[in-house]
Coordinates of N, CA and C in Angstrom, one line a residue:
M1 N 75.8 94.7 94.3 CA 75.2 95.5 93.2 C 73.7 95.5 93.4
P2 N 73.1 96.2 94.4 CA 71.7 96.2 94.7 C 70.9 97.0 93.6
F3 N 69.8 96.5 93.3 CA 68.9 97.2 92.4 C 67.5 97.4 93.1
E4 N 67.1 98.6 93.2 CA 65.9 98.9 94.0 C 64.6 98.9 93.2
I5 N 63.6 98.2 93.7 CA 62.3 98.3 93.1 C 61.7 99.7 93.5
P6 N 60.8 100.3 92.7 CA 60.2 101.6 93.0 C 59.5 101.6 94.3
E7 N 59.5 102.8 95.0 CA 58.8 102.9 96.2 C 57.3 102.6 96.1
S8 N 56.7 103.1 95.1 CA 55.3 103.0 94.9 C 54.9 101.5 94.8
Y9 N 55.7 100.7 94.0 CA 55.5 99.3 93.8 C 55.8 98.5 95.1
R10 N 56.8 99.0 95.8 CA 57.1 98.4 97.1 C 56.0 98.4 98.1
T11 N 55.3 99.6 98.1 CA 54.2 99.8 99.0 C 53.0 98.9 98.5
Y12 N 52.8 98.8 97.2 CA 51.8 98.0 96.7 C 52.0 96.5 97.0
R13 N 53.3 96.1 96.9 CA 53.7 94.7 97.2 C 53.5 94.3 98.6
N14 N 53.8 95.3 99.6 CA 53.8 94.9 101.0 C 52.5 95.3 101.7
D15 N 51.7 96.1 101.2 CA 50.5 96.5 101.9 C 49.2 96.0 101.2
T16 N 48.5 95.1 101.9 CA 47.4 94.4 101.3 C 46.3 95.4 101.0
A17 N 46.0 96.4 101.8 CA 45.0 97.4 101.6 C 45.3 98.2 100.4
V18 N 46.6 98.6 100.2 CA 47.0 99.4 99.1 C 46.8 98.6 97.8
R19 N 47.2 97.3 97.9 CA 47.1 96.4 96.7 C 45.7 96.3 96.3
T20 N 44.8 96.1 97.2 CA 43.4 95.9 96.9 C 42.8 97.2 96.2
A21 N 43.1 98.3 96.8 CA 42.6 99.6 96.3 C 43.2 99.8 94.9
V22 N 44.5 99.6 94.7 CA 45.1 99.9 93.4 C 44.5 98.9 92.3
D23 N 44.4 97.7 92.6 CA 43.8 96.7 91.7 C 42.4 97.1 91.3
H24 N 41.6 97.5 92.3 CA 40.2 97.9 92.0 C 40.2 99.1 91.1
L25 N 40.9 100.1 91.4 CA 40.9 101.3 90.6 C 41.4 101.1 89.2
L26 N 42.5 100.3 89.0 CA 43.0 100.0 87.7 C 42.1 99.1 86.9
D27 N 41.5 98.1 87.5 CA 40.5 97.2 86.8 C 39.3 98.0 86.4
S28 N 38.8 98.9 87.2 CA 37.7 99.7 86.9 C 38.0 100.7 85.8
A29 N 39.2 101.3 85.8 CA 39.5 102.2 84.8 C 39.7 101.5 83.4
D30 N 40.3 100.3 83.5 CA 40.6 99.6 82.2 C 39.3 99.1 81.6
N31 N 38.2 98.9 82.4 CA 36.9 98.5 81.9 C 35.9 99.6 81.8
N32 N 36.4 100.9 81.8 CA 35.6 102.0 81.7 C 34.4 102.0 82.7
K33 N 34.7 101.6 83.9 CA 33.7 101.5 85.0 C 34.2 102.2 86.2
L34 N 35.1 103.2 86.0 CA 35.6 104.0 87.2 C 34.6 105.1 87.6
N35 N 33.6 104.7 88.3 CA 32.6 105.6 88.7 C 32.8 106.1 90.1
L36 N 32.3 107.3 90.4 CA 32.4 107.8 91.8 C 31.6 107.0 92.7
P37 N 32.1 106.8 93.9 CA 31.3 106.1 94.9 C 30.0 106.9 95.2
A38 N 28.9 106.2 95.3 CA 27.6 106.8 95.4 C 27.5 107.8 96.6
D39 N 28.2 107.5 97.7 CA 28.1 108.3 98.9 C 29.3 109.3 99.1
I40 N 30.1 109.5 98.0 CA 31.2 110.4 98.2 C 30.8 111.8 98.4
E41 N 31.5 112.5 99.3 CA 31.3 113.9 99.6 C 32.2 114.8 98.8
W42 N 31.8 116.1 98.6 CA 32.7 117.0 97.9 C 34.1 117.1 98.5
K43 N 34.2 117.1 99.8 CA 35.5 117.2 100.4 C 36.4 116.0 100.1
D44 N 35.8 114.9 99.7 CA 36.5 113.7 99.4 C 36.9 113.5 98.0
L45 N 36.3 114.4 97.1 CA 36.5 114.3 95.7 C 38.0 114.4 95.3
P46 N 38.8 115.4 95.8 CA 40.2 115.5 95.4 C 41.0 114.2 95.8
G47 N 40.6 113.7 97.0 CA 41.3 112.5 97.4 C 41.0 111.3 96.5
F48 N 39.8 111.2 96.0 CA 39.5 110.1 95.0 C 40.4 110.2 93.8
H49 N 40.5 111.4 93.3 CA 41.3 111.6 92.1 C 42.8 111.4 92.3
R50 N 43.2 111.8 93.5 CA 44.6 111.5 93.9 C 44.9 110.0 94.0
A51 N 43.9 109.2 94.5 CA 44.0 107.8 94.5 C 44.1 107.2 93.2
V52 N 43.3 107.7 92.2 CA 43.3 107.2 90.8 C 44.7 107.5 90.2
L53 N 45.2 108.7 90.5 CA 46.5 109.0 89.9 C 47.6 108.1 90.5
A54 N 47.5 107.9 91.8 CA 48.5 107.0 92.5 C 48.5 105.6 92.0
A55 N 47.3 105.1 91.7 CA 47.2 103.8 91.1 C 47.9 103.7 89.8
H56 N 47.7 104.6 88.9 CA 48.3 104.7 87.6 C 49.8 104.8 87.8
Q57 N 50.2 105.6 88.8 CA 51.7 105.8 89.1 C 52.3 104.4 89.4
V58 N 51.7 103.6 90.2 CA 52.2 102.3 90.5 C 52.5 101.5 89.3
R59 N 51.5 101.5 88.4 CA 51.6 100.7 87.2 C 52.7 101.2 86.2
S60 N 52.8 102.5 86.1 CA 53.9 103.1 85.3 C 55.2 102.9 85.9
D61 N 55.4 103.0 87.2 CA 56.6 102.8 87.9 C 57.1 101.3 87.7
Y62 N 56.1 100.4 87.7 CA 56.4 99.0 87.6 C 57.0 98.7 86.2
S63 N 56.3 99.3 85.2 CA 56.8 99.1 83.8 C 58.2 99.7 83.6
I64 N 58.5 100.9 84.1 CA 59.8 101.5 84.0 C 60.8 100.6 84.8
F65 N 60.4 100.1 85.9 CA 61.3 99.2 86.7 C 61.8 98.0 85.9
L66 N 60.9 97.3 85.2 CA 61.3 96.2 84.3 C 62.1 96.6 83.2
I67 N 61.8 97.8 82.6 CA 62.7 98.3 81.5 C 64.1 98.6 82.0
D68 N 64.2 99.2 83.2 CA 65.5 99.5 83.8 C 66.3 98.3 84.1
L69 N 65.5 97.3 84.6 CA 66.2 96.0 85.0 C 66.7 95.3 83.7
W70 N 65.9 95.3 82.7 CA 66.4 94.7 81.4 C 67.6 95.4 80.9
N71 N 67.6 96.7 80.9 CA 68.7 97.5 80.5 C 69.9 97.3 81.3
A72 N 69.8 97.0 82.6 CA 70.9 96.8 83.5 C 71.6 95.5 83.2
I73 N 70.9 94.5 82.6 CA 71.5 93.2 82.5 C 71.8 92.8 81.1
W74 N 70.8 92.9 80.2 CA 71.0 92.2 78.9 C 71.9 93.0 77.9
P75 N 71.7 94.3 77.7 CA 72.5 95.0 76.7 C 74.0 94.9 77.0
P76 N 74.4 95.2 78.3 CA 75.9 95.2 78.5 C 76.4 93.8 78.4
T77 N 75.6 92.8 78.8 CA 76.1 91.4 78.8 C 76.2 90.9 77.3
L78 N 75.2 91.3 76.5 CA 75.3 90.9 75.1 C 76.6 91.6 74.4
R79 N 76.8 92.8 74.7 CA 78.0 93.5 74.1 C 79.3 92.8 74.6
K80 N 79.3 92.5 75.9 CA 80.5 91.9 76.5 C 80.9 90.6 75.8
N81 N 79.8 89.9 75.4 CA 80.1 88.6 74.7 C 80.1 88.7 73.2
G82 N 80.2 89.9 72.7 CA 80.4 90.0 71.2 C 79.1 90.0 70.4
F83 N 78.0 90.1 71.1 CA 76.7 90.1 70.3 C 76.3 91.6 70.2
H84 N 76.7 92.2 69.1 CA 76.4 93.6 68.9 C 75.2 93.7 67.9
W85 N 74.0 93.5 68.4 CA 72.8 93.5 67.6 C 71.9 94.6 68.1
A86 N 71.2 95.1 67.1 CA 70.2 96.2 67.4 C 68.9 95.6 67.7
A87 N 68.3 96.1 68.8 CA 67.0 95.6 69.2 C 65.9 96.1 68.3
N88 N 64.8 95.3 68.0 CA 63.7 95.8 67.3 C 63.0 97.0 68.1
K89 N 62.3 97.8 67.4 CA 61.7 99.0 68.0 C 60.6 98.4 69.0
P90 N 60.3 99.1 70.1 CA 59.3 98.6 71.1 C 58.0 98.4 70.5
A91 N 57.6 99.2 69.5 CA 56.2 99.0 68.9 C 56.2 97.8 67.9
N92 N 57.3 97.2 67.6 CA 57.4 96.1 66.7 C 58.3 95.0 67.3
P93 N 57.8 94.3 68.4 CA 58.6 93.3 69.0 C 58.7 92.0 68.3
T94 N 58.0 91.9 67.2 CA 57.9 90.6 66.4 C 56.9 89.7 66.9
E95 N 57.0 89.2 68.1 CA 56.1 88.3 68.7 C 54.7 89.0 68.9
S96 N 53.6 88.6 68.3 CA 52.4 89.2 68.4 C 51.8 89.3 69.9
S97 N 52.3 88.3 70.7 CA 51.8 88.2 72.1 C 52.6 89.1 73.0
V98 N 53.7 89.7 72.5 CA 54.6 90.6 73.3 C 54.2 92.0 73.0
K99 N 53.6 92.7 74.0 CA 53.3 94.1 73.9 C 54.0 94.9 75.0
L100 N 54.5 96.0 74.7 CA 55.3 96.7 75.7 C 54.7 98.0 76.2
D101 N 53.4 98.2 76.0 CA 52.7 99.3 76.6 C 52.5 99.1 78.1
T102 N 52.2 100.2 78.8 CA 52.1 100.1 80.2 C 51.1 99.0 80.7
H103 N 50.0 99.0 80.1 CA 48.9 98.1 80.5 C 49.4 96.6 80.3
S104 N 50.0 96.3 79.2 CA 50.4 95.0 78.9 C 51.5 94.5 79.8
V105 N 52.5 95.3 80.1 CA 53.6 95.0 80.9 C 53.1 94.7 82.3
W106 N 52.2 95.5 82.8 CA 51.6 95.3 84.1 C 50.8 94.0 84.2
K107 N 50.0 93.7 83.2 CA 49.2 92.5 83.2 C 50.0 91.3 83.1
N108 N 51.0 91.3 82.2 CA 51.8 90.1 81.9 C 52.9 89.8 82.8
K109 N 53.4 90.9 83.5 CA 54.5 90.8 84.4 C 55.8 90.4 83.8
Y110 N 56.0 90.8 82.5 CA 57.3 90.5 81.9 C 57.5 91.6 80.8
L111 N 58.8 91.6 80.4 CA 59.2 92.5 79.4 C 60.2 91.8 78.5
W112 N 60.0 91.7 77.2 CA 60.8 91.0 76.3 C 61.3 92.0 75.2
C113 N 62.5 91.7 74.7 CA 63.1 92.5 73.6 C 63.6 91.5 72.5
Y114 N 63.2 91.7 71.3 CA 63.7 90.9 70.2 C 64.8 91.5 69.4
F115 N 65.8 90.7 69.1 CA 66.9 91.1 68.3 C 66.9 90.3 67.0
D116 N 66.7 91.0 65.9 CA 66.6 90.4 64.6 C 68.0 90.3 64.0
V117 N 68.5 89.0 63.8 CA 69.8 88.8 63.2 C 69.7 88.3 61.8
S118 N 69.2 89.3 60.9 CA 68.9 88.9 59.6 C 70.1 88.4 58.8
D119 N 71.3 88.8 59.1 CA 72.4 88.4 58.4 C 73.0 87.0 58.8
G120 N 72.3 86.4 59.8 CA 72.8 85.1 60.3 C 74.1 85.2 61.1
Q121 N 74.4 86.4 61.6 CA 75.6 86.5 62.4 C 75.6 85.5 63.6
F122 N 76.8 84.9 63.8 CA 76.9 83.9 64.9 C 76.1 82.7 64.7
G123 N 75.5 82.5 63.5 CA 74.7 81.4 63.2 C 73.3 81.4 63.8
F124 N 72.8 82.6 64.1 CA 71.5 82.7 64.6 C 70.6 83.5 63.7
E125 N 69.3 83.2 63.7 CA 68.3 84.0 63.0 C 67.7 85.1 63.9
G126 N 67.7 84.8 65.2 CA 67.1 85.8 66.1 C 67.3 85.4 67.6
L127 N 67.2 86.4 68.4 CA 67.3 86.2 69.9 C 66.4 87.1 70.6
E128 N 65.8 86.6 71.6 CA 64.8 87.4 72.4 C 65.2 87.2 73.9
S129 N 65.4 88.3 74.6 CA 65.8 88.3 76.0 C 64.8 89.0 76.8
G130 N 64.6 88.6 78.1 CA 63.6 89.3 78.9 C 63.8 89.2 80.3
V131 N 63.0 89.9 81.1 CA 62.9 89.8 82.5 C 61.5 89.5 82.9
V132 N 61.3 88.7 83.9 CA 59.9 88.2 84.3 C 59.8 88.3 85.8
M133 N 58.7 88.9 86.2 CA 58.4 88.9 87.7 C 57.5 87.7 88.1
I134 N 57.9 87.0 89.1 CA 57.2 85.9 89.6 C 56.6 86.1 91.0
D135 N 55.3 86.2 91.1 CA 54.6 86.3 92.4 C 55.1 87.5 93.3
D136 N 55.6 88.5 92.6 CA 56.1 89.7 93.3 C 57.3 89.4 94.3
R137 N 57.9 88.2 94.1 CA 58.9 87.8 95.0 C 60.2 87.5 94.3
Y138 N 60.2 87.2 93.1 CA 61.4 86.8 92.3 C 61.4 87.5 91.0
V139 N 62.6 87.7 90.5 CA 62.8 88.1 89.1 C 63.5 87.0 88.3
Q140 N 63.0 86.6 87.2 CA 63.7 85.6 86.4 C 64.3 86.3 85.1
L141 N 65.4 85.8 84.6 CA 65.8 86.1 83.3 C 65.3 85.1 82.3
G142 N 64.9 85.5 81.2 CA 64.4 84.6 80.1 C 65.2 84.8 78.8
I143 N 65.3 83.8 78.1 CA 66.0 84.0 76.8 C 65.5 82.9 75.8
G144 N 65.2 83.4 74.6 CA 64.9 82.4 73.5 C 65.9 82.7 72.4
I145 N 66.4 81.7 71.8 CA 67.4 81.9 70.8 C 67.2 80.9 69.7
W146 N 67.2 81.4 68.4 CA 66.9 80.5 67.3 C 68.1 80.4 66.4
P147 N 68.8 79.2 66.4 CA 69.9 79.0 65.6 C 69.5 78.7 64.1
E148 N 70.4 78.9 63.2 CA 70.1 78.5 61.8 C 70.2 77.0 61.7
D149 N 69.8 76.5 60.6 CA 69.8 75.0 60.4 C 71.2 74.5 60.5
G150 N 71.3 73.4 61.2 CA 72.6 72.7 61.4 C 73.3 73.1 62.7
L151 N 72.8 74.0 63.4 CA 73.4 74.4 64.7 C 72.5 74.0 65.8
E152 N 73.0 73.0 66.6 CA 72.2 72.5 67.7 C 72.5 73.2 69.0
L153 N 71.6 74.0 69.4 CA 71.8 74.7 70.7 C 71.8 73.8 71.9
S154 N 71.1 72.7 71.8 CA 71.1 71.7 72.9 C 72.4 71.2 73.2
D155 N 73.4 71.3 72.3 CA 74.7 70.8 72.6 C 75.4 71.7 73.7
A156 N 74.9 72.9 73.8 CA 75.5 73.8 74.8 C 74.8 73.9 76.1
A157 N 73.6 73.2 76.1 CA 72.7 73.4 77.3 C 73.4 73.1 78.6
T158 N 74.3 72.1 78.6 CA 74.9 71.7 79.9 C 75.9 72.7 80.3
K159 N 76.3 73.6 79.5 CA 77.3 74.6 79.8 C 76.7 76.0 80.2
F160 N 75.4 76.0 80.3 CA 74.8 77.3 80.6 C 74.9 77.7 82.0
G161 N 75.2 76.7 82.9 CA 75.4 76.9 84.3 C 74.2 76.5 85.1
E162 N 74.4 76.3 86.4 CA 73.4 75.8 87.3 C 72.2 76.8 87.5
S163 N 72.4 78.1 87.1 CA 71.4 79.1 87.3 C 70.2 78.9 86.4
W164 N 70.4 78.1 85.4 CA 69.4 78.0 84.3 C 68.6 76.7 84.4
K165 N 67.3 76.8 84.2 CA 66.5 75.6 84.1 C 66.6 75.0 82.7
M166 N 66.2 73.8 82.6 CA 66.1 73.2 81.2 C 65.0 73.9 80.5
P167 N 65.1 74.0 79.1 CA 64.1 74.8 78.4 C 62.7 74.2 78.5
D168 N 61.7 75.1 78.4 CA 60.4 74.6 78.4 C 60.0 74.1 77.0
E169 N 58.7 73.8 76.9 CA 58.2 73.1 75.6 C 58.4 74.0 74.4
Q170 N 58.4 75.3 74.6 CA 58.6 76.2 73.5 C 60.1 76.5 73.2
G171 N 61.0 75.9 74.0 CA 62.4 76.2 73.8 C 62.9 77.4 74.5
W172 N 62.2 78.0 75.5 CA 62.6 79.1 76.2 C 63.4 78.7 77.4
Y173 N 64.4 79.4 77.8 CA 65.2 79.2 78.9 C 65.0 80.2 80.0
Y174 N 64.8 79.8 81.3 CA 64.6 80.7 82.4 C 65.6 80.4 83.5
T175 N 65.9 81.4 84.3 CA 66.8 81.2 85.5 C 65.9 80.7 86.6
H176 N 66.6 80.0 87.5 CA 65.9 79.6 88.8 C 65.5 80.8 89.6
D177 N 64.4 80.6 90.3 CA 63.8 81.8 91.1 C 64.8 82.3 92.1
D178 N 65.5 81.4 92.8 CA 66.3 81.9 93.9 C 67.5 82.8 93.6
I179 N 67.9 82.9 92.4 CA 69.0 83.9 92.1 C 68.5 85.3 91.9
G180 N 67.2 85.5 91.7 CA 66.6 86.8 91.5 C 65.6 87.2 92.6
C181 N 65.9 86.8 93.8 CA 65.0 87.0 94.9 C 64.9 88.5 95.3
I182 N 63.7 89.0 95.5 CA 63.6 90.4 96.0 C 63.7 90.4 97.5
Q183 N 64.6 91.1 98.0 CA 64.8 91.2 99.5 C 63.7 92.0 100.2
D184 N 63.7 91.8 101.5 CA 62.7 92.5 102.3 C 62.8 94.0 102.2
D185 N 64.0 94.6 101.9 CA 64.1 96.0 101.8 C 63.9 96.5 100.3
G186 N 63.4 95.6 99.5 CA 63.0 96.0 98.1 C 64.1 96.0 97.2
T187 N 65.2 95.4 97.4 CA 66.4 95.4 96.5 C 66.6 94.0 95.9
I188 N 67.3 94.0 94.8 CA 67.6 92.8 94.1 C 69.2 92.8 93.9
D189 N 69.8 91.7 94.2 CA 71.3 91.6 93.9 C 71.4 91.2 92.4
L190 N 72.0 92.1 91.6 CA 72.1 91.8 90.2 C 73.3 90.9 89.9
A191 N 74.2 90.8 90.8 CA 75.4 90.0 90.4 C 75.1 88.6 90.0
P192 N 74.2 87.8 90.7 CA 73.9 86.5 90.2 C 73.2 86.5 88.8
L193 N 72.4 87.5 88.6 CA 71.7 87.6 87.3 C 72.7 87.9 86.2
H194 N 73.6 88.8 86.4 CA 74.7 89.1 85.4 C 75.5 87.9 85.2
Q195 N 75.8 87.1 86.2 CA 76.6 85.9 86.0 C 75.9 84.9 85.2
A196 N 74.6 84.8 85.5 CA 73.8 83.8 84.7 C 73.7 84.2 83.2
A197 N 73.4 85.4 83.0 CA 73.4 85.9 81.6 C 74.7 85.7 80.9
T198 N 75.8 86.0 81.6 CA 77.1 85.8 81.0 C 77.4 84.4 80.7
S199 N 77.1 83.5 81.6 CA 77.4 82.1 81.4 C 76.6 81.5 80.2
F200 N 75.4 82.0 80.1 CA 74.6 81.5 79.0 C 75.1 81.9 77.6
L201 N 75.4 83.2 77.5 CA 75.9 83.8 76.2 C 77.3 83.3 75.9
A202 N 78.1 83.1 76.9 CA 79.5 82.5 76.7 C 79.4 81.1 76.1
A203 N 78.5 80.3 76.7 CA 78.3 79.0 76.2 C 77.8 78.9 74.8
V204 N 76.9 79.8 74.4 CA 76.4 79.9 73.1 C 77.5 80.3 72.1
G205 N 78.3 81.3 72.5 CA 79.4 81.8 71.7 C 80.4 80.7 71.5
S206 N 80.7 79.9 72.5 CA 81.7 78.8 72.3 C 81.2 77.8 71.3
L207 N 79.9 77.5 71.4 CA 79.3 76.6 70.4 C 79.4 77.0 69.0
V208 N 79.1 78.3 68.8 CA 79.2 78.8 67.4 C 80.6 78.8 66.9
Q209 N 81.6 79.2 67.8 CA 83.0 79.3 67.3 C 83.6 77.9 67.2
G210 N 82.9 76.9 67.7 CA 83.4 75.5 67.5 C 84.4 75.2 68.6

């Protein structure tokens, strides 16, 4: 089940010169300092603007890639395990540090989606699932889940499977890097990621059901 990263981002990832140029153009544009080179000729002006457009294309393609990756894993896996929750709107992800605009996704290298479980369904108050890019070489799954009082999620931690690390200090769970490795041809095998997400949610479901 291969999942391809965008061609524009693949070039950025593999070509140092392209990466340097894209980073410079985007950083300059973000800081309102995208000035024409002092020695640019008229004949080179269209090429300059095409380069600016291409740089923004890389960033947009990257954001869409993470959205598509999240959509390919989390919604179907949640439904498969009986978690039929509606996601918060993208402009209201709940966490103030989570922003889903193109600039923020590119800068932070992650995409998160929050599910508000206001009725306490399954004994939870909320769940947040995400995808994270690590050093342009790996994709991680991440999940944060907040049980209601009296439900100890730690009781299920040993059942999440070997694909998952122990939670960090904030209680977030992440998969090990090696299950989401980006291959040389720019593809990711989604099967291990699907399996990891399924094992996590199945363990949580079994805990709730007793």
